Short mmCIF file of C-alpha atoms (C1' of nucleotides) in Angstrom, two decimals:
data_model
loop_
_atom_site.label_atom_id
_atom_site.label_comp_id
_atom_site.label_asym_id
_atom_site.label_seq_id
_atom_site.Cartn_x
_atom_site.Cartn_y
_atom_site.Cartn_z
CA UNK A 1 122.62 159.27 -142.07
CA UNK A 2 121.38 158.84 -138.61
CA UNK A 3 118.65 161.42 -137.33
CA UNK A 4 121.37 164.12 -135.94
CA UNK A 5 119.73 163.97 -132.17
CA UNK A 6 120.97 160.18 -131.92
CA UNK A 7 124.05 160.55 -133.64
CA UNK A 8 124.91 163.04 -130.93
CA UNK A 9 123.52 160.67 -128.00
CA UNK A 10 125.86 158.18 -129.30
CA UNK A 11 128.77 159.92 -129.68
CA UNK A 12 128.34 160.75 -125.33
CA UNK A 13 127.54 157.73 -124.24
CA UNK A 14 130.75 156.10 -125.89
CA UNK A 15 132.73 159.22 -124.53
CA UNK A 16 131.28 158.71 -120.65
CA UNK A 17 131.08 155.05 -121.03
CA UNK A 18 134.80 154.93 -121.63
CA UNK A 19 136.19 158.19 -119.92
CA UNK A 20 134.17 158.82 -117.20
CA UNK A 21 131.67 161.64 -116.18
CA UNK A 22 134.25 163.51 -114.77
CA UNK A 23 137.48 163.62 -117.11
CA UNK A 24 135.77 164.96 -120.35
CA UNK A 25 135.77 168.11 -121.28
CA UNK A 26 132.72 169.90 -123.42
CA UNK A 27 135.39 169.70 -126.40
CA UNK A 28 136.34 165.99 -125.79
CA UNK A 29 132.48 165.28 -125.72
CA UNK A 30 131.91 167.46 -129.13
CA UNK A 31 134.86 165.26 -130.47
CA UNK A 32 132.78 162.27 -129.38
CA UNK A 33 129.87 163.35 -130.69
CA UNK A 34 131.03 164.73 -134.46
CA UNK A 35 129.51 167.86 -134.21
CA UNK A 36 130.05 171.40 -133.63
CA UNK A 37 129.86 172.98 -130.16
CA UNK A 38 127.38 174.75 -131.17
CA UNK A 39 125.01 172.16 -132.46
CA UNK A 40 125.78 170.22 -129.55
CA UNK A 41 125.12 173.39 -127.10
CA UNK A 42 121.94 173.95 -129.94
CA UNK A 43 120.25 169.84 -128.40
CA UNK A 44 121.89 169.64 -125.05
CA UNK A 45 122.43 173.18 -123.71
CA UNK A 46 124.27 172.36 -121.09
CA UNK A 47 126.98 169.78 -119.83
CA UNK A 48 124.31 167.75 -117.66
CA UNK A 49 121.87 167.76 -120.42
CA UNK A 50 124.58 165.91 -122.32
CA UNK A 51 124.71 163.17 -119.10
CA UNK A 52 120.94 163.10 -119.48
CA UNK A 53 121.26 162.19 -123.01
CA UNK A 54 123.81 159.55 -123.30
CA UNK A 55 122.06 157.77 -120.35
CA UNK A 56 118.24 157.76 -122.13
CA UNK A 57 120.37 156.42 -125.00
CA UNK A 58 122.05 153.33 -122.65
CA UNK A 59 118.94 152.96 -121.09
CA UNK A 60 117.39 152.21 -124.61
CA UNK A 61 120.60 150.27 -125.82
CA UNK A 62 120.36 148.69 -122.31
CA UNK A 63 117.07 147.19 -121.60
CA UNK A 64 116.72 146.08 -125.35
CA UNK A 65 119.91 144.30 -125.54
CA UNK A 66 119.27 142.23 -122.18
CA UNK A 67 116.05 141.63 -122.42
CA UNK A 68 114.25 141.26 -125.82
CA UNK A 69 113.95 138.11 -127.48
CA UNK A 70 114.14 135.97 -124.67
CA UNK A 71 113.75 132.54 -124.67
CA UNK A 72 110.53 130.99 -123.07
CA UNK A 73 112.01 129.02 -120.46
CA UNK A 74 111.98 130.79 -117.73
CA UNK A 75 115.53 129.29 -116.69
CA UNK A 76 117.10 129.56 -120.22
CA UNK A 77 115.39 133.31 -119.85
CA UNK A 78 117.37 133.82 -116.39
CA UNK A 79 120.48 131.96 -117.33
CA UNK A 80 120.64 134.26 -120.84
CA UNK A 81 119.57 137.61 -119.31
CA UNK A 82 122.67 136.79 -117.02
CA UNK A 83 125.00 135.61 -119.58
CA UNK A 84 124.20 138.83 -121.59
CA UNK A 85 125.16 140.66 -118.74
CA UNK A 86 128.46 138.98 -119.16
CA UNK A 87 128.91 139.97 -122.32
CA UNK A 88 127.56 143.50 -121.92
CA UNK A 89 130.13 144.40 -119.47
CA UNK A 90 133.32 142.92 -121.07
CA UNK A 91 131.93 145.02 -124.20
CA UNK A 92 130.51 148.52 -123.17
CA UNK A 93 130.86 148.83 -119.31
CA UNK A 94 134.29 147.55 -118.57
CA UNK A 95 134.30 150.15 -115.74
CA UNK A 96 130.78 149.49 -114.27
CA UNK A 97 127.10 150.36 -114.25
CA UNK A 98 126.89 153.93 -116.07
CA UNK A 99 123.55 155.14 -114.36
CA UNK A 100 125.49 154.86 -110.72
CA UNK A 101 128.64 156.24 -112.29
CA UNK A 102 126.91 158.97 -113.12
CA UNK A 103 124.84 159.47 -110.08
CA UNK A 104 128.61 159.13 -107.92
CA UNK A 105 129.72 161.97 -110.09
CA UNK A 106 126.96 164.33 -109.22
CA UNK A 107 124.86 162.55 -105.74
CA UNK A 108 122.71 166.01 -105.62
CA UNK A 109 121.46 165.60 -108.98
CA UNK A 110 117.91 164.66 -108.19
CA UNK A 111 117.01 164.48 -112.00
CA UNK A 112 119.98 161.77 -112.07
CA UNK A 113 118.36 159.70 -108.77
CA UNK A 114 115.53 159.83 -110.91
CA UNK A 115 116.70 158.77 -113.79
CA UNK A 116 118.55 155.51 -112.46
CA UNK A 117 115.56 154.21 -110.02
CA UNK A 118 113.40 154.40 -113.71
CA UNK A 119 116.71 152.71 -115.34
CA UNK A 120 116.45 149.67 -112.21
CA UNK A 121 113.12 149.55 -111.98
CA UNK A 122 112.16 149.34 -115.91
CA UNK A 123 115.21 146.08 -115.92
CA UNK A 124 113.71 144.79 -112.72
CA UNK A 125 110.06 144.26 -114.07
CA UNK A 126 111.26 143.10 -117.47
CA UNK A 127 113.57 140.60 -115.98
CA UNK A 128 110.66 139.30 -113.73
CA UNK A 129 107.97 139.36 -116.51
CA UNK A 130 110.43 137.31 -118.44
CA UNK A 131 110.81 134.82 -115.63
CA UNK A 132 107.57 134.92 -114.28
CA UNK A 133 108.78 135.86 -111.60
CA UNK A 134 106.94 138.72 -110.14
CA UNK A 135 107.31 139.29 -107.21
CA UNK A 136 110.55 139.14 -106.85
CA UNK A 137 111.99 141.85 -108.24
CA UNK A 138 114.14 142.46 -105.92
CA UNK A 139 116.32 139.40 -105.22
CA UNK A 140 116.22 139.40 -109.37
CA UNK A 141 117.77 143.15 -109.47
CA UNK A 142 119.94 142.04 -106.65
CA UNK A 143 121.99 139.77 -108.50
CA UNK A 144 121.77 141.73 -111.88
CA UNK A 145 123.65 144.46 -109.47
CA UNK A 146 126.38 142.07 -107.73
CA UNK A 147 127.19 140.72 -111.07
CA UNK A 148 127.76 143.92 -112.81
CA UNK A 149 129.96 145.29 -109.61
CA UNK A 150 131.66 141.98 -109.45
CA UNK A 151 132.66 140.98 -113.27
CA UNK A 152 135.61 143.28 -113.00
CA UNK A 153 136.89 141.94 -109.91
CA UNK A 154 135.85 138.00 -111.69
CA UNK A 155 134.98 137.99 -114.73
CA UNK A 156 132.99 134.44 -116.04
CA UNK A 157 133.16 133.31 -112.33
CA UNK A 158 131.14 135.97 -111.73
CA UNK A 159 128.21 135.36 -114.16
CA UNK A 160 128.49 131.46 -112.80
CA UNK A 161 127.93 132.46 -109.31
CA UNK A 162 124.92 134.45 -110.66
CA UNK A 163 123.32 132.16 -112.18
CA UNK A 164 123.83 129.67 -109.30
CA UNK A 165 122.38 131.80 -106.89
CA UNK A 166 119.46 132.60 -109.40
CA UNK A 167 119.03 129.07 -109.91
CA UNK A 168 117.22 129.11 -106.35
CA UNK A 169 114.97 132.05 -107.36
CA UNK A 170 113.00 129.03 -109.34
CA UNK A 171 112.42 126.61 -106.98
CA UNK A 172 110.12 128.75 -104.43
CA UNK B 1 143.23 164.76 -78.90
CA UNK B 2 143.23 162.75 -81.96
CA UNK B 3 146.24 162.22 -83.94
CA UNK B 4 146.44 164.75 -86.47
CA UNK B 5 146.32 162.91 -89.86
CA UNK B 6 143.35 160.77 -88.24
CA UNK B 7 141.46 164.29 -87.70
CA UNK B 8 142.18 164.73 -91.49
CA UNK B 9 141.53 161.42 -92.99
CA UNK B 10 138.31 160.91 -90.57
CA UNK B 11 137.34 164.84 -92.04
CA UNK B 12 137.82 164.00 -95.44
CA UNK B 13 136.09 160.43 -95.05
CA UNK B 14 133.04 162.46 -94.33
CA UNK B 15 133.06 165.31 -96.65
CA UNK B 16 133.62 162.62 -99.43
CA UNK B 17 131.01 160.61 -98.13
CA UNK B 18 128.34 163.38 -98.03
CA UNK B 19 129.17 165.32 -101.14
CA UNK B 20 130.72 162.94 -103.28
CA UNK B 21 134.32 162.83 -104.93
CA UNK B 22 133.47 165.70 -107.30
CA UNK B 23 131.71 168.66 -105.65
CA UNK B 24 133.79 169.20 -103.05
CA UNK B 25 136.50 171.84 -103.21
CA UNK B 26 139.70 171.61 -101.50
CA UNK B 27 138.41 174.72 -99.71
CA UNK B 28 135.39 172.92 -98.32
CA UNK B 29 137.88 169.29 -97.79
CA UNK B 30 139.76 172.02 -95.48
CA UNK B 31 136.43 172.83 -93.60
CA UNK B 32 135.79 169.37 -93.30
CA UNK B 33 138.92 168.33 -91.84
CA UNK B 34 139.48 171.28 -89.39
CA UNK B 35 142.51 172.14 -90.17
CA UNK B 36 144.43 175.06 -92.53
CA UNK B 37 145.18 174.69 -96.16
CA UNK B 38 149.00 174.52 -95.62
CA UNK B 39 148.53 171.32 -93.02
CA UNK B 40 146.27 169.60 -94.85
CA UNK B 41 148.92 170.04 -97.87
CA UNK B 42 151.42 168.95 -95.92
CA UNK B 43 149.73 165.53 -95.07
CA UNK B 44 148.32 164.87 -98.62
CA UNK B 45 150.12 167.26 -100.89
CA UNK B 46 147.11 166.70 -103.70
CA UNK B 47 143.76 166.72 -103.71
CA UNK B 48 144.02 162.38 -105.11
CA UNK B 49 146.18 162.02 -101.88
CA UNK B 50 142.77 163.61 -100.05
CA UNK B 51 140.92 161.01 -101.49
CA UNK B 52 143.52 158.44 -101.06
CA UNK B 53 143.53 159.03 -97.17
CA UNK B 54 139.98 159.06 -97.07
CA UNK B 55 139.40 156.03 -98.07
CA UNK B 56 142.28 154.02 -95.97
CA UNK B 57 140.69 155.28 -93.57
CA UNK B 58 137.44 154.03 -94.33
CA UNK B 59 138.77 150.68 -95.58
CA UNK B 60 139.47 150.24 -91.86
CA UNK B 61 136.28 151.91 -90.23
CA UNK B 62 134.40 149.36 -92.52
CA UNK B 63 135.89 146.09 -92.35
CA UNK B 64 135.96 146.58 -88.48
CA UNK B 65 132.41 146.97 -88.56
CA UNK B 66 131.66 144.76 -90.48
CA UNK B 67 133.84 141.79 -89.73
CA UNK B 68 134.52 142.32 -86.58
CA UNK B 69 132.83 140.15 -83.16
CA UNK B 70 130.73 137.67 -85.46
CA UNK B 71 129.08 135.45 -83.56
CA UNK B 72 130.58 132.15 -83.89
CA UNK B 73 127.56 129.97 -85.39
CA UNK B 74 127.97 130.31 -89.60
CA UNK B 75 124.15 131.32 -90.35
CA UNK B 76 124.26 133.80 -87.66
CA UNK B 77 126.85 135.24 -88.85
CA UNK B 78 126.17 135.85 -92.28
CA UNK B 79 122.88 137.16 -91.16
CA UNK B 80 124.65 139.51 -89.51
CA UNK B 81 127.17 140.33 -91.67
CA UNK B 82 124.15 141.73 -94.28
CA UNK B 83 122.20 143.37 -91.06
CA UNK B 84 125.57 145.33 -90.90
CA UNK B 85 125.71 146.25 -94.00
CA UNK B 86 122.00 147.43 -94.32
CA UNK B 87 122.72 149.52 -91.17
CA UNK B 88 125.73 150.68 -92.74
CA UNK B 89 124.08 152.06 -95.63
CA UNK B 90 121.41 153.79 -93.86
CA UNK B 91 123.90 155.70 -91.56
CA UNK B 92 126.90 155.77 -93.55
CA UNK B 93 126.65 155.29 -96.94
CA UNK B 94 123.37 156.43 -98.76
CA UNK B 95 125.15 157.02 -101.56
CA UNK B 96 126.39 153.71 -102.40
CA UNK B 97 129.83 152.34 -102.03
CA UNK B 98 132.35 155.05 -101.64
CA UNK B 99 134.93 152.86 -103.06
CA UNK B 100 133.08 152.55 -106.50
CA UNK B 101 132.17 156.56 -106.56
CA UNK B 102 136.08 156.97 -106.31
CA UNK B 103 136.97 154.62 -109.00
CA UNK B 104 133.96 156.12 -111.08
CA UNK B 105 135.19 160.04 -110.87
CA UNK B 106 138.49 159.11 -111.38
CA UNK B 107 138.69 155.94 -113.96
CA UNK B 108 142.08 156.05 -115.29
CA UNK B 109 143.10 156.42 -111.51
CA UNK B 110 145.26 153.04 -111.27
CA UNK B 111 145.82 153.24 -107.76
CA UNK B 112 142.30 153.72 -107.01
CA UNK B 113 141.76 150.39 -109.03
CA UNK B 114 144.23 148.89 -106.66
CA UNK B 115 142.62 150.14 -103.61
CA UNK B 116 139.04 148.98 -104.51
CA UNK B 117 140.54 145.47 -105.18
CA UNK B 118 142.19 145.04 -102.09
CA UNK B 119 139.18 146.44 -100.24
CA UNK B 120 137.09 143.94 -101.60
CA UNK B 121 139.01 141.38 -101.51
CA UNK B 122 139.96 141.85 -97.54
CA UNK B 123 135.92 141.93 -96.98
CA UNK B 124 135.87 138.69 -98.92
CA UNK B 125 137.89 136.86 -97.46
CA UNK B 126 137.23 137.75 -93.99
CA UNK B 127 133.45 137.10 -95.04
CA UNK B 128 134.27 133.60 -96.48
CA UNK B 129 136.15 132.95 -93.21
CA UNK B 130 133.59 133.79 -90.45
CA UNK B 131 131.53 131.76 -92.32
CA UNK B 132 133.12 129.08 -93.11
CA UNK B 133 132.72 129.26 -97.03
CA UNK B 134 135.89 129.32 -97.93
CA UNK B 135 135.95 129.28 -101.95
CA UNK B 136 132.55 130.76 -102.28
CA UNK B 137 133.88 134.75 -101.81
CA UNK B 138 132.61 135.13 -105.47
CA UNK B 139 129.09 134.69 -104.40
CA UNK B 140 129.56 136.22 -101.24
CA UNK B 141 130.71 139.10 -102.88
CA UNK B 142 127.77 138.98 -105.08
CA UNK B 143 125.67 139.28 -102.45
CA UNK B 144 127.26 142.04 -100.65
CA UNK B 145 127.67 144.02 -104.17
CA UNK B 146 123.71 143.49 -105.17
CA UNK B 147 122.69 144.32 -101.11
CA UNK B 148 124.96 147.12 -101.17
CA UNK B 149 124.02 148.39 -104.85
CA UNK B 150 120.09 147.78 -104.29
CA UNK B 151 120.08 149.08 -100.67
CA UNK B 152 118.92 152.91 -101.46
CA UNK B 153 116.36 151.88 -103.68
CA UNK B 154 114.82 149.01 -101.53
CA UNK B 155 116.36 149.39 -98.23
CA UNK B 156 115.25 146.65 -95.51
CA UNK B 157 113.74 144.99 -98.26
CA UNK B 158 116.85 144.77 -99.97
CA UNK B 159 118.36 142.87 -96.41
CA UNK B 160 115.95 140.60 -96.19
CA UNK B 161 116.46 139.09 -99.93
CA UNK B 162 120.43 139.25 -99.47
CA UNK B 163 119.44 136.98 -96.54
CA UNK B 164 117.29 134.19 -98.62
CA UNK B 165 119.75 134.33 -101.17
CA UNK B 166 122.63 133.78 -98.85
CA UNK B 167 120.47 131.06 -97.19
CA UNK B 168 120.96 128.91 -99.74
CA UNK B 169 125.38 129.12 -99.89
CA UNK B 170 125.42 127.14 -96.38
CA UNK B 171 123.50 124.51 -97.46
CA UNK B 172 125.84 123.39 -100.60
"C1'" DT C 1 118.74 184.75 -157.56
"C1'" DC C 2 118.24 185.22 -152.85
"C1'" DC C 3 117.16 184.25 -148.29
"C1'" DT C 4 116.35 181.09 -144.63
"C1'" DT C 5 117.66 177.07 -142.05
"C1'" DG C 6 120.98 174.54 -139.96
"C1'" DG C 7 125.26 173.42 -139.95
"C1'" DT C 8 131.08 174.26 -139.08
"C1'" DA C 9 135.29 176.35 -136.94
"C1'" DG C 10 137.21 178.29 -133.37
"C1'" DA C 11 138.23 182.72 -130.65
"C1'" DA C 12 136.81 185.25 -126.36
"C1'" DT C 13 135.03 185.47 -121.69
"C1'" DG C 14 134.46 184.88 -117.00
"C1'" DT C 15 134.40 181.78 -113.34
"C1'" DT C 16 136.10 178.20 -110.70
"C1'" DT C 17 139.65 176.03 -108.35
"C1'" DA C 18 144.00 173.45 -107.21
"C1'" DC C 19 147.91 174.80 -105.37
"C1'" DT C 20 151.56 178.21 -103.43
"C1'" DC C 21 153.19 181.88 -100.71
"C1'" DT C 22 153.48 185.43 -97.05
"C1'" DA C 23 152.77 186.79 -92.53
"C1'" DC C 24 151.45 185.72 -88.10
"C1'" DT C 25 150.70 182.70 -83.60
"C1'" DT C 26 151.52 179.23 -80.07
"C1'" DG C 27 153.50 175.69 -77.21
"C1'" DC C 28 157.68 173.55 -75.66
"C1'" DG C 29 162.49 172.13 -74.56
"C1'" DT C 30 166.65 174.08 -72.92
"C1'" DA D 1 164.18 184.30 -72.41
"C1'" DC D 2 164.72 182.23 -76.85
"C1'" DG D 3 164.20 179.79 -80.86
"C1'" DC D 4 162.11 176.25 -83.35
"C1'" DA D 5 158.54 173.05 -84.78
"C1'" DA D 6 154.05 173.04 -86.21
"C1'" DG D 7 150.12 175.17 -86.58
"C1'" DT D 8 146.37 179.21 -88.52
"C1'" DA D 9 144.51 182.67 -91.78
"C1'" DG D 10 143.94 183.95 -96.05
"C1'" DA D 11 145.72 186.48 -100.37
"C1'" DG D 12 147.69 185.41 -104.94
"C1'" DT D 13 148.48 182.74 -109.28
"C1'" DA D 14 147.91 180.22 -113.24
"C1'" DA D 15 145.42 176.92 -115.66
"C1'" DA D 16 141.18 174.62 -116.95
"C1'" DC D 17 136.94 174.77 -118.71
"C1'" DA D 18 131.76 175.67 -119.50
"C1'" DT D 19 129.49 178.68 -122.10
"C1'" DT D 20 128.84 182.41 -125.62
"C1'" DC D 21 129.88 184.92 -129.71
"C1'" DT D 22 131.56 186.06 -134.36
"C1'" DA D 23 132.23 184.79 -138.93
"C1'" DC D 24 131.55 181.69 -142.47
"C1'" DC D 25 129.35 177.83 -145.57
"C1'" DA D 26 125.86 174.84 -148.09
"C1'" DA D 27 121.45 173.28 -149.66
"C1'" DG D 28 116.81 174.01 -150.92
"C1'" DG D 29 112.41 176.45 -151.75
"C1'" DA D 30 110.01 180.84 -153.44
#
DNA sequence: TCCTTGGTAGAATGTTTACTCTACTTGCGT
DNA sequence: ACGCAAGTAGAGTAAACATTCTACCAAGGA
């Protein structure tokens, strides 16, 4: 079985990802996690350490998923990184990026802010490494962001107008 | 003097605004808005109504400034469009979008859902209209999403590459 | 065999907080 | 002057919920 620390990571993120930072209760998120309150009190003593932990565990999922094994064209690497996106949202983040969801749920959480600028940042320089693009992190983490706040409102049209607007990002 | 139940919404707008959706009791929504428990009741008999009125209220406050006296050339006023929005953000909104906080504390909330849509929508289109790009309010929703998103961590910088990228929508 | 480690189940506690209720004030039309 | 419409101040209530505590169980090493 998996080491108990990441069972219990994955069991919150699915129960934030899908309820919200707000709505669940410590005994919703023990249900989530398979555990007992106290072994989940015994690794994340308190309710924010449990939003701590189920974002270190997207941020993991995150960044791996999007950007690892990335094609060497640095267009076919844009073009996938944004298509992933896509995919990413219609499958785990139907309700938006977690890291600001989480931040909106708790704005004087400075451990949070923190948290989230390493989240960006970490995607940002990936995403430009892959595209040799550095540089330009931030028109790259620009669009990364409108698409995820747009594909509920758009779905596919939104990862097309992505990738036409990062199509530009090549030719300077 | 004001209207009454502009007093409140205008209250609320800001207490939401500055403290989030979550940390703020009723108690301290009644501070903000300056009036007694049993008015504010009367004028948004739940706490959602609170947050409800808020953000009609804001709705308006935003597209106004936003949308509102555009110059009449289409570069210029896209350009100023995102200037708004950057000076927006640094007065206004530091947190990020107040629309997507709601919608995050509260994500079974249907009639949030329905009030972010029609918020962005109305920005959309009134966008796509000053600017003459009708039929390209996905990407100019992109751009206000990523600008609006990326804004606290990059601020003017974050302007000036909503700009270049918008640059390149006029000249399709 | 026994004890330690690390788990389960779930009751108890104390605080927070949305919402209601009571009692009082003030301006205004007649 | 009077009464009513609309407000203030703030105490009271009942539920929700984060956190702690008690009691129990199972496996493995000395």
């Amino acid at each position: 079985m998996k080491d108990i620390v990441t069972k219990i990571s994955a069991g919150l993120e699915h129960a934030f990802a899908t309820q919200g930072f707000a709505q669940p209760s410590v005994e919703d998120l023990r249900d989530a996690a398979g555990v007992s309150l106290r072994t989940l009190y015994k690794y994340t003593p308190s309710r924010s350490d449990m939003v701590y932990a189920a974002l270190e565990y997207r941020h993991q999922r995150y960044v791996t998923l999007i950007c690892d094994d990335l094609p060497a064209d640095r267009q076919q690497a844009l073009f996938q990184m944004l298509d992933r996106i896509g995919h990413w949202m219609a499958d785990e983040a139907t309700h938006g990026c977690l890291f600001h969801a989480a931040v909106a749920s708790a704005p004087t959480d400075s451990r949070l802010h923190e948290l989230l600028e390493r989240h960006k940042s970490e995607v940002a320089a990936r995403a430009a490494k892959a595209t040799q693009l550095e540089g330009q992190e931030v028109s790259l983490l620009l669009i990364f962001e409108g698409l995820t706040q747009t594909w509920p409102l758009y779905r596919e049209r939104a990862v097309a107008s992505a990738q036409k607007l990062a199509r530009h990002l090549l030719d300077d």
